[in-house]
C-alpha atoms as a PDB file:
ATOM      1  CA  SER A   1     -20.156  -1.794   0.082  1.00  0.00           C
ATOM      2  CA  VAL A   2     -22.393  -1.605   3.118  1.00  0.00           C
ATOM      3  CA  GLY A   3     -20.644   1.344   4.777  1.00  0.00           C
ATOM      4  CA  SER A   4     -20.285   4.965   3.736  1.00  0.00           C
ATOM      5  CA  ILE A   5     -17.097   7.018   3.542  1.00  0.00           C
ATOM      6  CA  ARG A   6     -16.785   9.436   6.426  1.00  0.00           C
ATOM      7  CA  GLU A   7     -14.937  12.341   4.788  1.00  0.00           C
ATOM      8  CA  SER A   8     -14.417  14.120   8.120  1.00  0.00           C
ATOM      9  CA  LEU A   9     -12.527  11.086   9.452  1.00  0.00           C
ATOM     10  CA  LEU A  10     -10.433  10.854   6.287  1.00  0.00           C
ATOM     11  CA  THR A  11      -9.491  14.511   6.657  1.00  0.00           C
ATOM     12  CA  GLU A  12      -8.634  14.046  10.339  1.00  0.00           C
ATOM     13  CA  TRP A  13      -6.505  10.958   9.662  1.00  0.00           C
ATOM     14  CA  VAL A  14      -4.582  12.469   6.743  1.00  0.00           C
ATOM     15  CA  ASN A  15      -4.101  15.974   8.161  1.00  0.00           C
ATOM     16  CA  VAL A  16      -3.811  15.316  11.895  1.00  0.00           C
ATOM     17  CA  ARG A  17      -3.493  11.777  13.191  1.00  0.00           C
ATOM     18  CA  PHE A  18      -1.139  10.450  10.466  1.00  0.00           C
ATOM     19  CA  ALA A  19       0.081  13.777   9.091  1.00  0.00           C
ATOM     20  CA  ASP A  20       3.750  12.925   9.707  1.00  0.00           C
ATOM     21  CA  TYR A  21       3.426   9.709   7.733  1.00  0.00           C
ATOM     22  CA  PHE A  22       1.512  11.224   4.803  1.00  0.00           C
ATOM     23  CA  ARG A  23       3.874  14.233   4.584  1.00  0.00           C
ATOM     24  CA  ALA A  24       7.044  12.104   4.731  1.00  0.00           C
ATOM     25  CA  LYS A  25       8.953  11.699   1.500  1.00  0.00           C
ATOM     26  CA  PRO A  26       9.663   8.198   0.172  1.00  0.00           C
ATOM     27  CA  PRO A  27      10.995   5.733   0.916  1.00  0.00           C
ATOM     28  CA  LYS A  28       8.487   4.983   3.631  1.00  0.00           C
ATOM     29  CA  SER A  29       6.430   2.068   4.766  1.00  0.00           C
ATOM     30  CA  ALA A  30       3.246   1.933   6.793  1.00  0.00           C
ATOM     31  CA  GLY A  31       2.840  -0.705   9.416  1.00  0.00           C
ATOM     32  CA  ARG A  32       1.774  -1.406  12.949  1.00  0.00           C
ATOM     33  CA  GLU A  33       3.529   1.744  14.149  1.00  0.00           C
ATOM     34  CA  GLN A  34       0.880   3.861  12.433  1.00  0.00           C
ATOM     35  CA  PHE A  35      -2.093   1.574  11.944  1.00  0.00           C
ATOM     36  CA  GLY A  36      -1.737  -1.041  14.681  1.00  0.00           C
ATOM     37  CA  ALA A  37      -3.070  -1.537  18.194  1.00  0.00           C
ATOM     38  CA  VAL A  38      -2.853   2.132  19.231  1.00  0.00           C
ATOM     39  CA  PHE A  39      -4.975   3.173  16.262  1.00  0.00           C
ATOM     40  CA  ALA A  40      -7.416   0.287  16.815  1.00  0.00           C
ATOM     41  CA  ASP A  41      -7.770   1.301  20.483  1.00  0.00           C
ATOM     42  CA  HIS A  42      -8.454   4.876  19.341  1.00  0.00           C
ATOM     43  CA  LEU A  43     -11.145   3.723  16.884  1.00  0.00           C
ATOM     44  CA  TRP A  44     -12.748   1.640  19.599  1.00  0.00           C
ATOM     45  CA  ALA A  45     -12.667   4.252  22.370  1.00  0.00           C
ATOM     46  CA  VAL A  46     -13.469   7.373  20.348  1.00  0.00           C
ATOM     47  CA  HIS A  47     -15.774   6.073  17.638  1.00  0.00           C
ATOM     48  CA  LEU A  48     -17.222   2.606  18.232  1.00  0.00           C
ATOM     49  CA  LEU A  49     -17.844   2.423  21.980  1.00  0.00           C
ATOM     50  CA  PRO A  50     -19.903   5.639  22.138  1.00  0.00           C
ATOM     51  CA  CYS A  51     -22.011   4.460  19.174  1.00  0.00           C
ATOM     52  CA  LEU A  52     -22.580   1.036  20.691  1.00  0.00           C
ATOM     53  CA  ARG A  53     -23.966   2.764  23.751  1.00  0.00           C
ATOM     54  CA  GLY A  54     -26.228   4.811  21.474  1.00  0.00           C
ATOM     55  CA  GLY A  55     -27.315   1.917  19.252  1.00  0.00           C
ATOM     56  CA  ASP A  56     -25.532   2.974  16.018  1.00  0.00           C
ATOM     57  CA  GLY A  57     -22.561   0.652  16.433  1.00  0.00           C
ATOM     58  CA  LEU A  58     -23.058  -1.691  13.489  1.00  0.00           C
ATOM     59  CA  GLN A  59     -23.539   1.082  10.916  1.00  0.00           C
ATOM     60  CA  LEU A  60     -20.553   3.010  12.272  1.00  0.00           C
ATOM     61  CA  PHE A  61     -18.458  -0.154  12.157  1.00  0.00           C
ATOM     62  CA  HIS A  62     -19.330  -0.528   8.457  1.00  0.00           C
ATOM     63  CA  ASP A  63     -18.596   3.155   7.870  1.00  0.00           C
ATOM     64  CA  LEU A  64     -15.211   2.891   9.605  1.00  0.00           C
ATOM     65  CA  CYS A  65     -14.270  -0.163   7.530  1.00  0.00           C
ATOM     66  CA  ARG A  66     -15.331   1.591   4.313  1.00  0.00           C
ATOM     67  CA  THR A  67     -13.418   4.738   5.308  1.00  0.00           C
ATOM     68  CA  LEU A  68     -10.263   2.731   6.077  1.00  0.00           C
ATOM     69  CA  VAL A  69     -10.453   1.093   2.637  1.00  0.00           C
ATOM     70  CA  GLU A  70     -10.806   4.542   1.082  1.00  0.00           C
ATOM     71  CA  LEU A  71      -7.842   5.853   3.090  1.00  0.00           C
ATOM     72  CA  SER A  72      -5.656   3.036   1.746  1.00  0.00           C
ATOM     73  CA  ALA A  73      -6.854   3.395  -1.842  1.00  0.00           C
ATOM     74  CA  ARG A  74      -6.557   7.189  -1.890  1.00  0.00           C
ATOM     75  CA  SER A  75      -3.094   7.176  -0.346  1.00  0.00           C
ATOM     76  CA  ILE A  76      -1.878   4.756  -3.032  1.00  0.00           C
ATOM     77  CA  ALA A  77      -3.482   6.671  -5.905  1.00  0.00           C
ATOM     78  CA  ASP A  78      -2.296  10.019  -4.512  1.00  0.00           C
ATOM     79  CA  ALA A  79       1.270   8.694  -4.274  1.00  0.00           C
ATOM     80  CA  TYR A  80       1.198   7.662  -7.940  1.00  0.00           C
ATOM     81  CA  ALA A  81      -0.220  11.036  -8.977  1.00  0.00           C
ATOM     82  CA  SER A  82       2.181  13.134  -6.899  1.00  0.00           C
ATOM     83  CA  LEU A  83       5.421  11.162  -7.261  1.00  0.00           C
ATOM     84  CA  LEU A  84       5.381  10.051 -10.904  1.00  0.00           C
ATOM     85  CA  PRO A  85       5.400  12.213 -14.026  1.00  0.00           C
ATOM     86  CA  SER A  86       2.467  10.194 -15.378  1.00  0.00           C
ATOM     87  CA  ILE A  87       0.359   7.198 -14.388  1.00  0.00           C
ATOM     88  CA  PRO A  88       2.005   4.024 -15.753  1.00  0.00           C
ATOM     89  CA  SER A  89       0.116   1.769 -18.129  1.00  0.00           C
ATOM     90  CA  ILE A  90       0.701  -1.207 -15.802  1.00  0.00           C
ATOM     91  CA  VAL A  91       0.467  -1.102 -12.011  1.00  0.00           C
ATOM     92  CA  VAL A  92       1.666  -4.198 -10.153  1.00  0.00           C
ATOM     93  CA  VAL A  93      -0.048  -4.843  -6.828  1.00  0.00           C
ATOM     94  CA  SER A  94       0.847  -7.267  -4.075  1.00  0.00           C
ATOM     95  CA  GLY A  95       0.025  -7.921  -0.458  1.00  0.00           C
ATOM     96  CA  GLY A  96      -3.291  -8.559   1.198  1.00  0.00           C
ATOM     97  CA  GLY A  97      -5.044  -5.580  -0.402  1.00  0.00           C
ATOM     98  CA  LYS A  98      -4.895  -7.226  -3.831  1.00  0.00           C
ATOM     99  CA  TYR A  99      -7.600  -9.637  -2.592  1.00  0.00           C
ATOM    100  CA  HIS A 100      -9.926  -6.771  -1.641  1.00  0.00           C
ATOM    101  CA  PRO A 101     -12.172  -6.107  -4.684  1.00  0.00           C
ATOM    102  CA  LEU A 102     -13.415  -2.722  -3.450  1.00  0.00           C
ATOM    103  CA  MET A 103      -9.895  -1.465  -2.750  1.00  0.00           C
ATOM    104  CA  MET A 104      -8.644  -2.603  -6.148  1.00  0.00           C
ATOM    105  CA  SER A 105     -11.606  -1.010  -7.956  1.00  0.00           C
ATOM    106  CA  ARG A 106     -11.149   2.277  -6.063  1.00  0.00           C
ATOM    107  CA  ILE A 107      -7.418   2.401  -6.872  1.00  0.00           C
ATOM    108  CA  LYS A 108      -8.181   1.715 -10.533  1.00  0.00           C
ATOM    109  CA  GLU A 109     -10.931   4.385 -10.611  1.00  0.00           C
ATOM    110  CA  MET A 110      -8.677   7.000  -9.039  1.00  0.00           C
ATOM    111  CA  LEU A 111      -5.710   6.182 -11.288  1.00  0.00           C
ATOM    112  CA  GLU A 112      -7.996   6.346 -14.325  1.00  0.00           C
ATOM    113  CA  GLY A 113      -9.141   9.769 -13.138  1.00  0.00           C
ATOM    114  CA  SER A 114      -5.500  10.941 -13.017  1.00  0.00           C
ATOM    115  CA  SER A 115      -4.607   9.637 -16.458  1.00  0.00           C
ATOM    116  CA  THR A 116      -5.649   9.834 -20.088  1.00  0.00           C
ATOM    117  CA  SER A 117      -5.598   6.023 -20.300  1.00  0.00           C
ATOM    118  CA  SER A 118      -6.773   3.157 -18.145  1.00  0.00           C
ATOM    119  CA  PRO A 119      -3.909   1.397 -16.342  1.00  0.00           C
ATOM    120  CA  ALA A 120      -3.889  -2.383 -16.098  1.00  0.00           C
ATOM    121  CA  ILE A 121      -3.774  -3.491 -12.453  1.00  0.00           C
ATOM    122  CA  LEU A 122      -1.891  -6.797 -12.242  1.00  0.00           C
ATOM    123  CA  SER A 123      -0.408  -9.066  -9.603  1.00  0.00           C
ATOM    124  CA  LEU A 124       2.892 -10.905  -9.944  1.00  0.00           C
ATOM    125  CA  ASN A 125       0.906 -14.080 -10.668  1.00  0.00           C
ATOM    126  CA  ASP A 126      -0.843 -12.312 -13.554  1.00  0.00           C
ATOM    127  CA  ILE A 127       2.497 -11.273 -15.015  1.00  0.00           C
ATOM    128  CA  ILE A 128       4.659 -14.343 -14.436  1.00  0.00           C
ATOM    129  CA  LEU A 129       2.195 -17.229 -14.299  1.00  0.00           C
ATOM    130  CA  GLY A 130      -0.546 -15.835 -16.514  1.00  0.00           C
ATOM    131  CA  GLY A 131      -3.196 -15.802 -13.795  1.00  0.00           C
ATOM    132  CA  THR A 132      -3.973 -16.448 -10.144  1.00  0.00           C
ATOM    133  CA  ASP A 133      -5.404 -19.952 -10.491  1.00  0.00           C
ATOM    134  CA  ARG A 134      -2.072 -21.575  -9.636  1.00  0.00           C
ATOM    135  CA  ALA A 135      -1.158 -23.352  -6.425  1.00  0.00           C
ATOM    136  CA  ILE A 136       1.673 -20.878  -5.740  1.00  0.00           C
ATOM    137  CA  ASP A 137       1.163 -17.233  -4.943  1.00  0.00           C
ATOM    138  CA  LEU A 138       4.230 -15.328  -6.108  1.00  0.00           C
ATOM    139  CA  ASP A 139       3.033 -12.186  -4.350  1.00  0.00           C
ATOM    140  CA  ASP A 140       3.622 -13.927  -1.027  1.00  0.00           C
ATOM    141  CA  ALA A 141       7.189 -14.710  -2.102  1.00  0.00           C
ATOM    142  CA  LYS A 142       8.083 -11.300  -3.554  1.00  0.00           C
ATOM    143  CA  GLU A 143      10.746 -10.452  -0.972  1.00  0.00           C
ATOM    144  CA  SER A 144      12.410 -13.825  -1.426  1.00  0.00           C
ATOM    145  CA  ILE A 145      12.343 -13.426  -5.199  1.00  0.00           C
ATOM    146  CA  ALA A 146      13.757  -9.891  -5.020  1.00  0.00           C
ATOM    147  CA  PHE A 147      16.602 -10.831  -2.686  1.00  0.00           C
ATOM    148  CA  ALA A 148      17.445 -13.890  -4.785  1.00  0.00           C
ATOM    149  CA  ALA A 149      17.611 -11.692  -7.904  1.00  0.00           C
ATOM    150  CA  LEU A 150      19.840  -9.123  -6.152  1.00  0.00           C
ATOM    151  CA  ALA A 151      22.144 -11.845  -4.829  1.00  0.00           C
ATOM    152  CA  HIS A 152      22.333 -13.492  -8.253  1.00  0.00           C
ATOM    153  CA  GLU A 153      23.314 -10.224  -9.928  1.00  0.00           C
ATOM    154  CA  LYS A 154      25.880  -9.310  -7.265  1.00  0.00           C
ATOM    155  CA  LEU A 155      27.453 -12.793  -7.355  1.00  0.00           C
ATOM    156  CA  ASN A 156      27.636 -12.666 -11.143  1.00  0.00           C
ATOM    157  CA  GLN A 157      29.353  -9.286 -10.954  1.00  0.00           C
ATOM    158  CA  LEU A 158      31.893 -10.671  -8.463  1.00  0.00           C
ATOM    159  CA  ALA A 159      32.441 -13.852 -10.489  1.00  0.00           C
ATOM    160  CA  LEU A 160      33.031 -11.875 -13.674  1.00  0.00           C
ATOM    161  CA  ARG A 161      35.347  -9.528 -11.809  1.00  0.00           C
ATOM    162  CA  GLU A 162      33.777  -6.616 -13.589  1.00  0.00           C
ATOM    163  CA  PRO A 163      34.202  -3.716 -11.174  1.00  0.00           C
ATOM    164  CA  SER A 164      33.343  -1.292 -13.974  1.00  0.00           C
ATOM    165  CA  VAL A 165      29.832  -2.766 -14.053  1.00  0.00           C
ATOM    166  CA  ASP A 166      28.652  -1.990 -10.571  1.00  0.00           C
ATOM    167  CA  ILE A 167      25.455  -3.807  -9.724  1.00  0.00           C
ATOM    168  CA  HIS A 168      23.987  -2.005  -6.766  1.00  0.00           C
ATOM    169  CA  SER A 169      22.433  -4.474  -4.413  1.00  0.00           C
ATOM    170  CA  ASN A 170      21.256  -1.595  -2.253  1.00  0.00           C
ATOM    171  CA  VAL A 171      20.183   1.868  -3.342  1.00  0.00           C
ATOM    172  CA  PRO A 172      19.806   3.957  -0.178  1.00  0.00           C
ATOM    173  CA  ALA A 173      17.488   6.446  -1.908  1.00  0.00           C
ATOM    174  CA  ALA A 174      15.053   3.585  -2.559  1.00  0.00           C
ATOM    175  CA  THR A 175      15.455   1.517   0.606  1.00  0.00           C
ATOM    176  CA  GLY A 176      16.112   4.206   3.199  1.00  0.00           C
ATOM    177  CA  ALA A 177      19.380   2.526   4.252  1.00  0.00           C
ATOM    178  CA  ARG A 178      22.180   4.750   5.549  1.00  0.00           C
ATOM    179  CA  SER A 179      24.767   3.382   3.130  1.00  0.00           C
ATOM    180  CA  GLU A 180      25.167   0.946   0.217  1.00  0.00           C
END
């Protein structure tokens, strides 16, 4: 990595700027509300623009990118360490971050540091197709696959008329929904 981690920025982001998000209990999801245009404008105005005027813009840009990768990796590893009784032997990753070698290596390093064993970090393609050299990327279809599986199970329950076997197609504690 070309950039360096700016620990002071990490501390500010976790404890001040995004404190509400990082303190919230699951289920939660991060998106544009936290890390979108408003945050990008802040990075530009407060950090990059002053450095460009002073001639340190390129290095700071690299440092900001490296620090953002570290923020993502640490937040994932910290969630595993604080929410689970132990680090699982297999961690399934998906989304755009799985293509980021530095992020994946940092998550693995931090999970290894929280565990007595080394977890395997796999994608859905690794698990289902035996590798990522296929034309289809199952990680991009994970929501479709999940909803198809839930619908299949619910329809089978209805077809069997087995009310005693209740297949929950929504668990509010996991999804954040107000009701089933």
